[in-house]
Amino acid sequence: MSQSTSGSNIDVASLVEDVNLGRIAQYVLVIIFIGFFLAPLETGIMTAFKTNEAVARSVPLAPPSADGFTWGNMQFALNQLSGAFFNSLFMAIPATIGSVLFGSMAAYGLTMVRWRGQMAMLVLFLIGIFLPYQAVLVPLARFWNNIFPLASMLAPTFAALPFLEAYHSNLVPLIITHIAYGIPICTILFRSYYQSLPSSLVEAAKIDGASISKIYRRVILPISKPMFGVVFIYQFTQIYNEFLFAFTLVTGSDTPEAPVTLILPAVGASTSGIDFGIRMSAAFLAAIPTLIIYVAFAEQFAKGLRTGGG
Amino acid sequence: MDTHETADATQTSSEDVEWETKLRYFLNSDFVRSSPYWGLPFVIMGIAVYGGMGYNVAISLTDARGLTPPDYSLSNLDLEMYSQVFGSDAFVQATQNNLVLLVTFTTICLFLGLILAVLIDQGIRFDDKVQTIYLLPMSLSFVVTAQMWLWMFNYDNGLLNLILTPLGIGPVDWIGNPAIALGAIIFALIWQFSGYTMVVYLAGLRSLPDDQFEAARVDGASTFKTYLRIIVPQLKESSVSAAVVLMVFALKAFTFLYALTGRYRPPNGTDILATLMVREAFKFGKWAYAATIATYLMILALGVIAPYLYYQYRQGSL
């Protein structure tokens, strides 16, 4: 615990000091676990660039040989997924923005301002995080299909819009659904941050005569910028990766409005089995948006996970 | 109101004034003035979560199926679907699988996450990079990781069989054999989730003061003993909150199982309540029957989170 943790400047003296049996065992374990977590990913990437023949002949972990290498799988997978990419982003971005904004507002009203019964209200939000979505799937399907067919109501408008087709209106119920079920987790993420702020901040603004909405706009919003980053990253990853709501509300993987997660389990499948070269290419293409965000903002992602839960 | 009619004029006006000040006081209270902030999100979330749950229970009391809309007339509402569900072998089997998944997945994830957290907390080099690698699976969709494990578990060419066959084990039909399929799936889920428990434990470890560790060392306790006796017991809160998240996930895990084969029916012998529910609803259109399973699943999840929330409330850490 007390040893130096900075890895950037390696000096020989501390390296030598580090060398003892316990340390070596530690590093061996660290490396074994790195292997454990990376093996499926590495295997997938290598397979994505192999020809059919090479996939059958070579060890999955090994890189493709010169004559076994191909871009063909990637090209094929990209063709299959390009429309779905647009659908996924068209769904995930507004859904993320909506749930993050509402979450910040709710957290402010439930943290920075004190009133009786606040705790009961908070518990109502908390239960929303843990709710098994199965418990609302049948109602969701009925609501958006039979009771309030928003998608078909919007279809003519969407057909008239640039860059959009009529079928994209099928994603609107999905966006609203994601906003509604994203509010609880976003609220709790913001709440944990607002609780860590000094109460003197709000008190001082109150003494200056600022109203509740002024405190939110002038004090809270500007200092919540880092937390907006955390919640946005966490929530975007969740919504982009989500499958069950898309599966329930979008009619099938063969429909043009299907997001990436819905299409992926069908790419490269045929009656003779799965073409793993194509399937792995598609899996990596599907993962790219969240992988980029994760590699760039791993600490923020971890922070969201720590406070919010899986 | 009667009191107003019988009271004399002066009393009425003073009561009116009192009522008015009360109203004004109420309208100026922080409850009302902050309500635009939490009110709208609450309405949206409340309709979706609580409205949805209530609607689901209502459907479970009917016998809606196929394209016929549910009939909510009182004579039609009964618990028939509940007795049907509990009488079915598929449901009993799925409940059993769910319990096995819940217990093994949660226990191993907690244990492995703790080991990873302690390892990283030991002041190894590049600890933030290592942490990022361990957490990487958590950033991927189950749909994506299921494809990778499908390849790992492949009978002819999967990495697992290529490693194990020369050692005299296998080749094993990991997800085709009902006896081991559930175990293989739990293994893959542990791969994905142990980074999460690591992050939770690491936060717990780093919030503990360093001097306890030093004190134990001065007393001559080994590192292992120090962790076992002093550090780990103090991580109780981390363990509880991570366990709740994992258990609730174990109940509703659907995506990974569906994505493995891209079909409603998960690999042999791995049916859980969530997959059974979705299949009954969206493949067979047995809406009321599926809603009943969903209600049961909701009660199970509440059984996990209600004690947790109560515990948190008692601790004052809500």
XYZ file of C-alpha atoms in Angstrom:
628
model
C 0.000 0.000 0.000
C 2.800 2.352 0.876
C 4.938 1.584 -2.128
C 5.161 4.024 -4.989
C 2.266 3.704 -7.388
C 3.431 5.999 -10.157
C 4.413 3.969 -13.151
C 5.680 6.737 -15.365
C 9.216 7.299 -14.056
C 10.946 3.976 -13.614
C 14.133 4.260 -11.587
C 16.425 1.306 -11.114
C 16.682 1.569 -7.337
C 12.972 1.095 -6.765
C 12.884 -1.640 -9.392
C 15.491 -3.606 -7.491
C 13.713 -2.935 -4.227
C 10.536 -4.294 -5.795
C 12.088 -7.622 -6.657
C 11.204 -10.239 -4.103
C 9.169 -13.415 -4.237
C 5.920 -11.884 -3.078
C 6.169 -9.168 -5.670
C 6.936 -11.616 -8.440
C 3.949 -13.740 -7.492
C 1.800 -10.629 -7.543
C 2.871 -9.653 -11.022
C 2.436 -13.193 -12.290
C -1.136 -13.104 -11.007
C -1.748 -9.669 -12.521
C -0.551 -10.938 -15.902
C -2.592 -14.138 -15.709
C -5.703 -12.066 -15.082
C -4.830 -9.730 -17.947
C -4.723 -12.829 -20.128
C -8.035 -14.032 -18.731
C -9.820 -10.763 -19.490
C -8.238 -10.164 -22.878
C -8.252 -13.689 -24.362
C -11.837 -13.632 -25.702
C -11.274 -10.158 -27.164
C -7.941 -11.025 -28.701
C -9.296 -14.257 -30.117
C -12.200 -12.348 -31.620
C -10.047 -9.675 -33.253
C -7.679 -12.241 -34.779
C -10.584 -14.259 -36.139
C -12.182 -11.138 -37.617
C -9.272 -10.808 -40.070
C -8.984 -14.453 -41.113
C -10.280 -16.120 -44.235
C -12.720 -18.983 -43.760
C -9.996 -21.471 -44.453
C -7.641 -19.867 -41.918
C -10.365 -19.791 -39.269
C -10.779 -23.536 -39.591
C -7.072 -24.316 -39.652
C -5.341 -21.929 -37.255
C -5.358 -21.447 -33.499
C -7.929 -18.731 -32.666
C -5.411 -16.763 -30.598
C -2.782 -16.649 -33.345
C -2.651 -13.717 -35.758
C -3.658 -14.467 -39.347
C -0.855 -15.701 -41.590
C 0.003 -13.752 -44.755
C -2.234 -15.854 -47.007
C -4.948 -16.202 -44.350
C -5.491 -12.469 -43.911
C -8.549 -10.713 -45.300
C -10.464 -7.442 -45.072
C -13.467 -9.184 -46.560
C -15.174 -10.040 -43.264
C -14.945 -6.463 -42.058
C -16.324 -5.121 -45.325
C -19.196 -7.580 -45.285
C -20.007 -6.842 -41.639
C -19.823 -3.097 -42.193
C -22.299 -3.414 -45.053
C -24.694 -5.310 -42.806
C -24.372 -2.917 -39.903
C -24.061 0.564 -41.406
C -27.786 1.343 -41.292
C -28.022 -0.110 -37.811
C -25.222 2.175 -36.624
C -27.260 5.187 -37.611
C -30.310 3.713 -35.856
C -28.346 3.040 -32.679
C -26.938 6.553 -32.510
C -30.252 8.114 -33.494
C -31.765 6.262 -30.548
C -28.976 6.486 -27.966
C -28.004 10.160 -28.210
C -31.396 11.797 -27.537
C -32.262 9.106 -24.977
C -29.007 9.803 -23.135
C -29.425 13.580 -23.208
C -33.018 13.329 -22.005
C -32.366 10.968 -19.123
C -29.246 12.847 -17.999
C -31.053 16.207 -17.939
C -34.063 14.855 -16.071
C -31.762 13.009 -13.685
C -29.833 16.161 -12.862
C -33.058 18.086 -12.243
C -34.536 15.390 -10.034
C -31.337 15.025 -8.041
C -31.233 18.758 -7.456
C -34.819 18.827 -6.222
C -34.168 15.857 -3.973
C -30.799 16.874 -2.547
C -30.090 20.564 -2.536
C -33.497 21.562 -1.243
C -34.748 19.927 1.961
C -38.330 18.937 2.579
C -40.238 16.317 4.544
C -40.963 13.058 2.806
C -37.953 13.464 0.582
C -36.627 10.076 1.639
C -39.827 8.300 0.597
C -39.647 9.973 -2.806
C -36.043 8.921 -3.129
C -36.892 5.281 -2.380
C -39.470 5.417 -5.180
C -36.685 6.487 -7.550
C -34.280 3.848 -6.190
C -36.677 0.972 -6.818
C -36.750 2.071 -10.441
C -33.041 1.203 -10.737
C -33.436 -2.376 -9.614
C -36.728 -3.098 -11.336
C -36.452 -6.183 -13.564
C -37.442 -4.867 -16.969
C -39.292 -8.117 -17.593
C -41.908 -6.779 -15.197
C -42.875 -4.063 -17.692
C -42.304 -5.691 -21.079
C -45.831 -6.899 -21.715
C -47.336 -3.519 -20.735
C -44.729 -1.704 -22.855
C -45.520 -3.750 -25.927
C -49.257 -3.218 -25.441
C -48.911 0.478 -24.703
C -46.796 1.433 -27.709
C -48.551 -0.945 -30.125
C -52.207 -0.798 -29.149
C -52.954 2.053 -26.787
C -50.719 4.846 -28.017
C -49.263 3.949 -31.445
C -46.897 6.916 -31.495
C -44.631 5.378 -34.144
C -47.304 5.123 -36.804
C -48.605 8.582 -35.846
C -45.164 10.066 -36.476
C -44.306 8.067 -39.592
C -45.612 10.613 -42.160
C -43.694 13.431 -40.458
C -40.520 11.376 -40.415
C -40.852 10.525 -44.087
C -40.828 14.254 -44.832
C -37.735 14.978 -42.747
C -34.259 15.072 -44.299
C -31.907 12.138 -43.484
C -34.795 10.185 -41.947
C -37.181 7.572 -43.298
C -40.676 6.743 -42.135
C -39.402 3.645 -40.334
C -37.169 5.709 -38.045
C -40.320 6.821 -36.248
C -40.376 3.319 -34.733
C -37.389 4.379 -32.652
C -39.233 7.237 -30.932
C -41.122 5.011 -28.460
C -37.793 3.348 -27.743
C -36.157 6.724 -27.032
C -38.953 7.733 -24.655
C -38.781 4.345 -22.947
C -35.042 4.692 -22.415
C -35.479 8.193 -21.001
C -38.159 7.051 -18.566
C -36.205 4.048 -17.270
C -32.906 5.945 -17.300
C -34.153 8.685 -14.976
C -33.700 6.699 -11.708
C -30.060 5.757 -12.268
C -29.144 9.251 -13.520
C -30.855 10.779 -10.492
C -28.860 8.631 -8.091
C -25.573 9.346 -9.894
C -26.152 13.108 -9.695
C -27.426 12.841 -6.144
C -24.224 11.243 -4.899
C -22.307 14.115 -6.474
C -24.571 16.846 -5.120
C -24.310 15.336 -1.657
C -20.546 15.655 -1.796
C -20.772 19.405 -2.494
C -20.415 21.681 0.542
C -23.822 22.856 1.765
C -22.384 26.328 2.295
C -22.454 26.755 -1.476
C -26.237 26.705 -1.662
C -26.663 28.459 1.683
C -24.570 31.420 0.513
C -26.592 31.738 -2.687
C -29.817 31.559 -0.660
C -28.667 34.354 1.649
C -27.928 36.416 -1.441
C -31.588 35.986 -2.265
C -31.221 33.611 -5.224
C -34.337 31.591 -6.061
C -34.324 27.816 -6.342
C -34.200 27.938 -10.121
C -31.492 30.581 -10.109
C -29.344 28.458 -7.785
C -29.753 25.548 -10.187
C -28.793 27.530 -13.271
C -26.070 29.732 -11.809
C -24.490 27.552 -9.132
C -25.303 23.892 -9.617
C -25.191 23.491 -13.401
C -21.750 25.107 -13.814
C -20.130 23.016 -11.090
C -21.805 19.760 -12.210
C -19.941 19.727 -15.516
C -17.597 16.877 -14.541
C -20.550 14.848 -13.256
C -22.471 15.480 -16.472
C -19.497 13.885 -18.208
C -19.590 10.841 -15.957
C -23.335 10.306 -16.219
C -23.387 10.903 -19.951
C -20.637 8.336 -20.573
C -22.220 5.767 -18.287
C -25.718 6.264 -19.627
C -24.727 6.352 -23.303
C -22.868 3.056 -22.886
C -25.877 1.492 -21.178
C -28.375 2.632 -23.800
C -26.199 1.879 -26.818
C -25.523 -1.620 -25.446
C -29.115 -2.261 -24.416
C -30.987 -5.101 -26.056
C -34.226 -6.002 -24.285
C -36.243 -2.821 -24.946
C -35.095 -2.742 -28.559
C -36.077 -6.390 -28.866
C -39.515 -5.658 -27.421
C -40.325 -2.467 -29.303
C -38.624 -2.987 -32.679
C -40.350 -5.773 -34.488
C -37.360 -7.778 -35.652
C -33.720 -7.970 -36.656
C -34.710 -7.840 -40.327
C -36.510 -4.494 -39.994
C -34.644 -1.429 -41.280
C -34.918 0.474 -37.980
C -33.224 -2.233 -35.887
C -30.299 -0.981 -33.786
C -26.905 -2.699 -33.830
C -27.467 -4.990 -30.839
C -30.556 -6.441 -32.476
C -28.850 -7.238 -35.764
C -25.583 -8.631 -34.461
C -26.768 -12.106 -33.332
C -27.930 -12.788 -36.900
C -24.909 -11.533 -38.874
C -22.932 -14.292 -40.570
C -25.388 -17.036 -39.623
C -26.568 -19.497 -42.248
C -28.036 -22.951 -42.418
C -24.543 -24.408 -42.453
C -23.597 -22.645 -39.218
C -21.994 -19.428 -38.102
C -19.267 -17.760 -40.129
C -17.105 -16.710 -37.207
C -14.872 -14.450 -39.284
C -17.887 -12.336 -40.194
C -19.502 -12.634 -36.775
C -16.370 -11.452 -34.960
C -15.918 -8.551 -37.391
C -19.494 -7.491 -36.746
C -19.036 -7.845 -32.979
C -16.062 -5.495 -33.045
C -17.732 -2.975 -35.294
C -20.749 -3.017 -32.969
C -18.490 -2.456 -29.972
C -16.439 0.384 -31.461
C -18.495 3.382 -30.203
C -18.481 2.194 -26.587
C -14.890 0.946 -26.827
C -13.677 4.375 -27.942
C -15.581 6.069 -25.137
C -14.310 3.530 -22.640
C -10.654 3.772 -23.599
C -10.813 7.578 -23.590
C -12.827 7.935 -20.375
C -12.192 4.738 -18.392
C -11.991 6.619 -15.076
C -15.347 8.351 -15.617
C -16.925 5.057 -16.645
C -15.584 3.396 -13.494
C -16.901 6.268 -11.409
C -20.366 5.872 -12.869
C -20.232 2.160 -12.148
C -19.033 2.704 -8.578
C -21.855 5.029 -7.642
C -24.571 3.644 -9.845
C -24.084 -0.083 -10.003
C -24.152 -2.491 -12.917
C -68.326 23.539 5.182
C -70.549 23.308 8.262
C -68.231 25.117 10.646
C -67.983 28.081 8.318
C -71.749 28.407 7.997
C -72.445 28.349 11.722
C -69.502 30.505 12.792
C -69.931 34.283 13.085
C -68.469 36.713 10.564
C -65.323 37.709 12.451
C -64.316 34.152 13.141
C -64.761 33.191 9.514
C -62.542 35.948 8.272
C -59.835 35.135 10.799
C -60.058 31.502 9.795
C -59.850 32.544 6.171
C -56.766 34.580 6.915
C -55.236 31.657 8.741
C -56.083 29.358 5.876
C -54.641 31.829 3.444
C -51.365 32.191 5.333
C -51.161 28.432 5.540
C -51.665 28.160 1.810
C -49.128 30.888 1.163
C -46.701 29.210 3.519
C -47.283 25.924 1.699
C -46.814 27.469 -1.735
C -43.581 29.067 -0.560
C -42.306 25.879 1.046
C -39.253 24.184 -0.387
C -41.441 21.181 -1.205
C -43.539 23.154 -3.662
C -40.787 25.353 -4.971
C -38.494 22.439 -5.725
C -41.301 20.358 -7.240
C -40.761 21.541 -10.821
C -37.353 19.900 -10.585
C -38.213 16.482 -9.203
C -41.881 16.476 -10.163
C -41.650 16.072 -13.930
C -38.958 13.367 -13.812
C -40.994 11.626 -11.140
C -44.141 11.630 -13.257
C -42.313 10.236 -16.317
C -40.440 7.635 -14.296
C -43.470 6.851 -12.116
C -45.755 6.147 -15.060
C -43.132 3.908 -16.653
C -42.047 2.038 -13.526
C -45.085 1.917 -11.262
C -47.700 2.284 -13.949
C -45.938 -0.466 -15.884
C -45.750 -2.745 -12.874
C -49.417 -2.226 -12.025
C -50.464 -2.760 -15.635
C -48.438 -5.958 -15.700
C -50.186 -7.297 -12.584
C -53.541 -6.376 -14.134
C -52.724 -8.315 -17.308
C -51.541 -11.295 -15.257
C -55.032 -11.566 -13.735
C -56.689 -11.889 -17.145
C -56.132 -14.686 -19.620
C -55.051 -12.514 -22.520
C -53.237 -14.275 -25.349
C -52.653 -13.798 -29.030
C -54.277 -10.794 -30.644
C -57.286 -10.604 -28.323
C -56.988 -7.627 -25.972
C -57.107 -8.353 -22.222
C -60.594 -8.585 -20.758
C -60.617 -6.683 -17.469
C -64.234 -7.404 -16.519
C -64.391 -8.480 -12.889
C -65.726 -11.956 -13.667
C -62.620 -12.618 -15.745
C -60.015 -11.530 -13.196
C -58.570 -14.410 -11.225
C -55.355 -16.100 -10.192
C -55.706 -18.887 -12.742
C -52.422 -17.988 -14.478
C -50.593 -18.159 -11.164
C -51.677 -21.718 -10.525
C -50.855 -22.612 -14.146
C -47.369 -21.146 -13.810
C -46.558 -22.938 -10.583
C -47.819 -26.200 -12.005
C -45.508 -26.135 -15.008
C -42.218 -28.039 -15.177
C -40.590 -25.352 -17.305
C -41.247 -22.779 -14.613
C -39.863 -24.969 -11.823
C -36.790 -25.777 -13.908
C -36.239 -22.090 -14.730
C -36.576 -21.122 -11.067
C -33.990 -23.746 -10.128
C -31.580 -22.512 -12.786
C -32.158 -18.954 -11.649
C -31.245 -19.846 -8.072
C -28.109 -21.714 -9.165
C -27.121 -18.778 -11.358
C -27.819 -16.274 -8.613
C -25.819 -18.041 -5.914
C -22.756 -19.156 -7.894
C -22.517 -16.031 -10.037
C -22.815 -13.645 -7.082
C -20.428 -15.554 -4.808
C -17.673 -16.053 -7.364
C -17.948 -12.497 -8.702
C -17.570 -11.079 -5.209
C -14.617 -13.325 -4.417
C -12.804 -12.728 -7.705
C -13.490 -8.995 -7.586
C -12.013 -8.832 -4.094
C -8.859 -10.626 -5.217
C -8.469 -8.283 -8.185
C -9.017 -5.207 -6.016
C -6.480 -6.315 -3.397
C -3.990 -7.134 -6.136
C -4.306 -3.680 -7.653
C -4.279 -2.004 -4.262
C -0.872 -3.520 -3.522
C 0.840 -0.682 -5.327
C 1.672 -2.531 -8.521
C 2.984 -0.540 -11.453
C 0.578 0.753 -14.091
C -2.288 -0.025 -11.724
C -4.684 2.277 -13.572
C -3.938 0.567 -16.899
C -4.416 -2.875 -15.363
C -7.684 -1.732 -13.827
C -8.865 -0.508 -17.219
C -8.140 -3.910 -18.758
C -9.955 -5.800 -15.983
C -12.982 -3.575 -16.377
C -13.015 -3.654 -20.178
C -15.676 -6.405 -20.533
C -18.111 -4.266 -18.530
C -18.106 -1.644 -21.280
C -19.249 -4.156 -23.898
C -22.785 -5.170 -24.710
C -23.866 -8.682 -23.716
C -24.751 -9.153 -27.348
C -21.090 -8.583 -28.235
C -19.552 -10.645 -25.438
C -21.961 -13.508 -26.109
C -20.569 -13.726 -29.666
C -17.002 -13.895 -28.348
C -17.855 -16.626 -25.866
C -19.779 -18.519 -28.506
C -16.478 -18.642 -30.378
C -14.472 -19.474 -27.232
C -16.861 -22.353 -26.471
C -16.919 -23.632 -30.071
C -16.612 -27.410 -30.160
C -14.231 -27.814 -33.116
C -12.105 -24.685 -33.024
C -12.847 -22.826 -29.817
C -9.874 -21.679 -27.775
C -11.015 -23.508 -24.646
C -11.095 -26.888 -26.341
C -7.800 -26.226 -28.126
C -6.164 -25.594 -24.740
C -7.890 -28.362 -22.819
C -7.826 -31.189 -25.355
C -4.021 -31.652 -25.247
C -4.327 -31.751 -21.439
C -6.603 -34.758 -21.778
C -9.828 -32.898 -21.065
C -12.264 -32.749 -23.889
C -13.063 -31.715 -26.460
C -16.055 -30.569 -24.431
C -19.385 -29.523 -25.901
C -19.636 -26.507 -23.614
C -22.993 -25.067 -24.530
C -24.526 -28.070 -26.261
C -24.368 -30.328 -23.220
C -27.224 -29.520 -20.796
C -25.181 -30.741 -17.821
C -22.491 -28.085 -18.202
C -24.077 -25.360 -20.337
C -25.297 -23.360 -17.348
C -21.840 -23.548 -15.781
C -20.198 -22.347 -18.988
C -22.600 -19.402 -19.191
C -22.033 -18.487 -15.545
C -18.291 -18.577 -16.259
C -18.680 -16.095 -19.112
C -20.883 -13.833 -16.999
C -18.279 -13.874 -14.218
C -15.707 -12.819 -16.813
C -17.874 -9.854 -17.677
C -18.898 -8.797 -14.161
C -15.869 -9.378 -11.930
C -14.421 -6.049 -13.098
C -17.498 -4.391 -11.631
C -17.025 -5.951 -8.180
C -13.336 -5.050 -8.397
C -14.227 -1.378 -8.881
C -16.620 -1.422 -5.938
C -14.086 -3.132 -3.648
C -11.276 -0.871 -4.804
C -13.329 2.181 -3.843
C -13.942 0.564 -0.445
C -10.272 -0.291 0.034
C -9.138 3.192 -0.883
C -11.541 4.795 1.543
C -9.977 2.880 4.458
C -7.254 4.726 6.356
C -3.734 3.441 5.649
C -2.641 3.445 9.273
C -4.630 0.303 10.133
C -2.537 -1.576 7.685
C 0.629 -0.133 9.161
C -0.486 -0.935 12.698
C -1.151 -4.554 11.784
C 2.237 -4.753 10.123
C 3.954 -3.403 13.222
C 2.165 -6.096 15.212
C 3.810 -8.605 12.931
C 0.699 -9.749 11.064
C 1.281 -11.106 7.561
C -0.274 -9.329 4.604
C -2.709 -12.196 4.099
C -3.805 -12.173 7.735
C -4.150 -8.406 7.753
C -6.531 -8.540 4.832
C -8.492 -11.467 6.204
C -8.896 -10.130 9.749
C -8.829 -6.370 9.419
C -9.458 -5.131 5.905
C -12.071 -7.467 4.453
C -14.503 -7.201 7.408
C -14.528 -3.449 6.899
C -15.611 -3.891 3.284
C -19.007 -5.194 4.356
C -20.837 -2.250 2.851
C -19.120 -2.691 -0.518
C -19.931 -6.402 -0.438
C -23.595 -5.802 0.313
C -24.152 -3.199 -2.385
C -22.247 -5.176 -5.033
C -24.100 -8.353 -4.058
C -27.472 -6.655 -4.474
C -26.583 -5.416 -7.959
C -25.287 -8.856 -8.961
C -28.298 -10.708 -7.569
C -30.778 -8.434 -9.294
C -28.820 -8.901 -12.509
C -28.828 -12.685 -12.045
C -32.613 -12.609 -11.850
C -33.133 -10.612 -15.016
C -30.206 -11.851 -17.133
C -31.752 -12.371 -20.523
C -29.646 -10.703 -23.151
C -26.562 -12.884 -22.853
C -28.608 -16.083 -23.040
C -30.620 -14.880 -26.012
C -27.616 -13.497 -27.845
C -25.681 -16.766 -27.569
C -27.921 -18.394 -30.124
C -30.006 -15.529 -31.455
C -33.141 -17.472 -30.605
C -35.870 -17.402 -27.984
C -34.740 -20.684 -26.544
C -31.395 -20.407 -24.782
C -28.896 -23.285 -24.946
C -30.097 -26.600 -23.540
C -30.878 -26.643 -19.858
C -30.143 -22.957 -19.287
C -33.660 -21.586 -19.279
C -34.193 -18.995 -16.544
C -37.320 -17.070 -15.590
C -36.392 -14.094 -17.744
C -35.912 -16.163 -20.920
C -39.029 -18.210 -20.217
C -41.048 -15.039 -19.740
C -39.894 -13.372 -22.950
C -40.455 -16.562 -24.964
C -43.990 -17.066 -23.668
C -44.838 -13.427 -24.406
C -43.148 -12.645 -27.689
C -42.981 -16.017 -29.364
C -46.210 -17.642 -28.241
C -48.210 -14.487 -27.440
C -49.275 -15.848 -24.052
C -49.431 -12.355 -22.567
C -51.199 -13.122 -19.300
C -49.030 -16.163 -18.635
C -45.837 -14.171 -19.300
C -47.059 -11.268 -17.187
C -47.511 -13.739 -14.334
C -43.911 -14.930 -14.580
C -42.849 -11.279 -14.734
C -44.784 -10.500 -11.565
C -43.081 -13.393 -9.830
C -39.687 -12.108 -11.021
C -40.550 -8.644 -9.718
C -41.417 -10.067 -6.293
C -38.097 -11.930 -6.204
C -36.211 -8.732 -7.062
C -38.124 -6.800 -4.411
C -37.184 -9.557 -1.978
C -33.548 -8.709 -2.641
C -33.752 -4.915 -2.693
C -36.280 -4.237 0.092
C -33.985 -5.577 2.856
C -31.092 -3.747 1.215
C -32.884 -0.408 1.147
C -34.048 -0.932 4.725
C -30.481 -1.731 5.796
C -29.185 1.363 4.004
C -31.892 3.467 5.612
C -31.032 2.161 9.088
C -27.372 2.896 8.436
C -28.317 6.421 7.490
C -26.497 5.982 4.192
C -29.461 6.221 1.895
